C-alpha positions as a printed NumPy array, in Angstrom:
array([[  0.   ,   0.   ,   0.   ],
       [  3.115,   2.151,   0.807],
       [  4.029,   2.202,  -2.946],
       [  1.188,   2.777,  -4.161],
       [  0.877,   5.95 ,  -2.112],
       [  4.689,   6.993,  -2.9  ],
       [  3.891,   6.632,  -6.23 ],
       [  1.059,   8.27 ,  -6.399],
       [  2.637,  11.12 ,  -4.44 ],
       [  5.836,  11.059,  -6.614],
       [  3.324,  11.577, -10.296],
       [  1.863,  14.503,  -8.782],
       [  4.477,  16.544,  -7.008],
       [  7.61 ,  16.695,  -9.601],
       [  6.776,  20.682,  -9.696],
       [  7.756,  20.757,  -6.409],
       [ 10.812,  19.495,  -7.117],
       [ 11.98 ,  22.301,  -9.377],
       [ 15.344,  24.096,  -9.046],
       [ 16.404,  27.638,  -9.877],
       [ 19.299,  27.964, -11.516],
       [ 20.798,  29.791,  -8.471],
       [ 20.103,  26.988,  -6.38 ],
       [ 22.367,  23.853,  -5.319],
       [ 20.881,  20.55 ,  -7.119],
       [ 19.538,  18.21 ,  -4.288],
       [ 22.175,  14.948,  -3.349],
       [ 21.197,  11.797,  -5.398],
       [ 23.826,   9.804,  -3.85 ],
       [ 24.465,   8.573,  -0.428],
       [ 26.036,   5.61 ,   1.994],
       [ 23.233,   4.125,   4.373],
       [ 23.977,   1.74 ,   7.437],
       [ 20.867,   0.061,   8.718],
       [ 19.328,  -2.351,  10.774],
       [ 17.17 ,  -4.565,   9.412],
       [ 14.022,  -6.185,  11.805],
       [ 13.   ,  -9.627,  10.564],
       [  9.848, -11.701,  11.997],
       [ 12.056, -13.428,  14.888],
       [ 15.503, -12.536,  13.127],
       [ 17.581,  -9.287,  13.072],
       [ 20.232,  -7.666,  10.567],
       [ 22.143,  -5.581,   9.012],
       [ 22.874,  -4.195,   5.576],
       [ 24.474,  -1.155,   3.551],
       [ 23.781,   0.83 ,   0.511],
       [ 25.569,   2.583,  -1.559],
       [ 23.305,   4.854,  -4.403],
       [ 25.538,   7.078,  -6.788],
       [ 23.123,   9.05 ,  -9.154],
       [ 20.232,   6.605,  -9.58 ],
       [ 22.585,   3.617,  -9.194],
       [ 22.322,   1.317,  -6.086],
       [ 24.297,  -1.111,  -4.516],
       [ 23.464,  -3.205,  -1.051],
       [ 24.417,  -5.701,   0.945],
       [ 23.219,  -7.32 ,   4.14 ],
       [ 22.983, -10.209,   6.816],
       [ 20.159, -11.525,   8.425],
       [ 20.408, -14.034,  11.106],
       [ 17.384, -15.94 ,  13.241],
       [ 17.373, -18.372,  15.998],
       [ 13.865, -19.808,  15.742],
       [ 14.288, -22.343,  18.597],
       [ 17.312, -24.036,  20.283],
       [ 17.01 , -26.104,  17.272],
       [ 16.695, -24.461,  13.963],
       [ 19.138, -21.485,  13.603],
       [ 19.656, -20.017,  10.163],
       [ 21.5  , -17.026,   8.222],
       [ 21.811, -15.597,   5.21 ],
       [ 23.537, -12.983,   3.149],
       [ 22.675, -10.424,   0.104],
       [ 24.142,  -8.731,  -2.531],
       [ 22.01 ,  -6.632,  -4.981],
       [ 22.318,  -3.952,  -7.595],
       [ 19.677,  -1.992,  -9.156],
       [ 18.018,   1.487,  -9.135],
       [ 17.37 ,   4.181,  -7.059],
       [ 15.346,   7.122,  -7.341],
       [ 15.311,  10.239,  -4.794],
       [ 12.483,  13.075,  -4.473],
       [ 12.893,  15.641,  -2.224],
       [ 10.08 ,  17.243,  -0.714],
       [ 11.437,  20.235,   0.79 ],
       [ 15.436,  21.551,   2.061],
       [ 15.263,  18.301,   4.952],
       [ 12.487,  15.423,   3.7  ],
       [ 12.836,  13.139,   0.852],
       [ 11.461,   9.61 ,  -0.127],
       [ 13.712,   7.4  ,  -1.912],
       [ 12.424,   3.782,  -3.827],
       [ 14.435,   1.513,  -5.236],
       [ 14.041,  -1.781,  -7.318],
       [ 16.891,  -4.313,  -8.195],
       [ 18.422,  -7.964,  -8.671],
       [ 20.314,  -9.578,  -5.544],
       [ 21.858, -13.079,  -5.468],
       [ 21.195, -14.58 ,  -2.122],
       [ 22.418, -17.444,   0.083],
       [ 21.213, -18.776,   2.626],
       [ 22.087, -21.495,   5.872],
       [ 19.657, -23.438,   7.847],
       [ 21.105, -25.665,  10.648],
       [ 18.627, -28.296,  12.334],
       [ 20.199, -29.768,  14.953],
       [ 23.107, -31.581,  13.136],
       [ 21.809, -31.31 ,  10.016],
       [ 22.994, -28.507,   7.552],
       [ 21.68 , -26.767,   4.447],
       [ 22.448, -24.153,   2.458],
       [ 21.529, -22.829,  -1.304],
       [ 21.517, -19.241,  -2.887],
       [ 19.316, -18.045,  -5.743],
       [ 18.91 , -14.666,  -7.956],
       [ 15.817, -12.806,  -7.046],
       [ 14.145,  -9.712,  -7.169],
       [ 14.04 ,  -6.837,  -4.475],
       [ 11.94 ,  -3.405,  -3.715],
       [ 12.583,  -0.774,  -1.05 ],
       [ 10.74 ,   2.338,  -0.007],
       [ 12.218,   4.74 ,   2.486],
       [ 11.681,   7.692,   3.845],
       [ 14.536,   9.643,   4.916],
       [ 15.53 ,  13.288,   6.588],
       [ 18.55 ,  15.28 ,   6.467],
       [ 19.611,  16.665,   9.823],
       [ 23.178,  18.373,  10.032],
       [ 25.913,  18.894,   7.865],
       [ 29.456,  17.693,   9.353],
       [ 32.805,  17.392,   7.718],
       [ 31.105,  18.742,   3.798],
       [ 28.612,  15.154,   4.282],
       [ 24.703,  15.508,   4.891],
       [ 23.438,  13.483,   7.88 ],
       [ 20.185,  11.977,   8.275],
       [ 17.854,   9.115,   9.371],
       [ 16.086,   6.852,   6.798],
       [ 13.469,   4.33 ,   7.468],
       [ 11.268,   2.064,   4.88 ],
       [ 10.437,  -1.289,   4.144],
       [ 12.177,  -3.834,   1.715],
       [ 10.518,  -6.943,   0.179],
       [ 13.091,  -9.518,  -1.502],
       [ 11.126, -11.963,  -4.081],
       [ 13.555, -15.392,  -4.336],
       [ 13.664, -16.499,  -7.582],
       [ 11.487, -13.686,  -8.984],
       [  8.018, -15.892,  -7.515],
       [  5.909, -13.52 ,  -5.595],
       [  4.011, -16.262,  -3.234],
       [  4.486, -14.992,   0.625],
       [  6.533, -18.82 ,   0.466],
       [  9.583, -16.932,  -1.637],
       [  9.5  , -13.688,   0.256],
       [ 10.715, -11.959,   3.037],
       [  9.734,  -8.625,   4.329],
       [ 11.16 ,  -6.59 ,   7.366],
       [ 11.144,  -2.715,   8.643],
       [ 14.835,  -1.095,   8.115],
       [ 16.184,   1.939,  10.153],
       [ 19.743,   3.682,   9.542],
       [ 22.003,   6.138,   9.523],
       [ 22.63 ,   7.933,   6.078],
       [ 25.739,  10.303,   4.998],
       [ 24.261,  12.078,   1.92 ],
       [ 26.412,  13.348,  -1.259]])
């Protein structure tokens, strides 16, 4: 529902995105650190966006019982677009392919496997200080990641993300 509201939003307010010639284009690019909160698991992951470009990374790790512990890790590339609605507030999406692998320990049995898939991430971010010529701000969103580009809730995993961002 989130998307479909940012998108909505996004349609109908480039106008307010307009620049004078006098004034300093807003950042497209920016290094995030977040933490990532998973149904019963926890992680962590970084993005790099350069122009519309984006690059992340993360880990996510769960301990469902004293039985069955599992982790996995992510690399994706993709795009990333930026709209700012004023000097501090802007809402970022982005869309991309990520190979991940995962481990599932049961007991003293082991598995693990890794697949290409799709992922999409909203945010919502605001710029707070300047320090050392960087932009500082929070960002939060959600991200959905689509395993092996099936969309069932049985090949997905959705979680809440909160971070730091240096803008640029």
């Amino acid at each position: 529902m989130f998307i479909i509201y940012a998108l909505c939003f996004a349609f109908n307010s480039v106008n307010a995105q307009s620049w004078n010639d006098n004034e300093e284009m807003p950042l497209s690019g920016g290094l995030t650190f977040e933490y990532q909160a998973v149904e019963d698991a926890f992680g962590f992951g970084a993005t790099l966006v350069a122009d519309n470009f984006t690059l992340n990374g993360g880990w996510v790790e769960s301990d469902y019982d004293k039985y069955v512990k599992s982790s996995a890790w992510r690399i994706g590339a993709g795009y990333n677009y930026r709209i700012w609605l004023n000097s501090s507030l802007f809402i970022d999406g982005a869309v991309g392919v990520q190979y991940t692998h995962a481990k599932v320990e049961y007991g003293e049995d082991k598995e693990s496997d890794g697949n290409l898939g799709l992922f999409v991430t909203p945010k919502i971010g605001l710029r707070l200080f300047t320090w050392d010529e960087i932009d500082w701000g929070i960002q939060a969103g959600y991200r959905w990641d689509f395993q092996e580009f099936k969309f069932s809730k049985a090949y997905t995993a959705d979680y809440f993300t909160i971070g730091i961002i240096g803008l640029f």
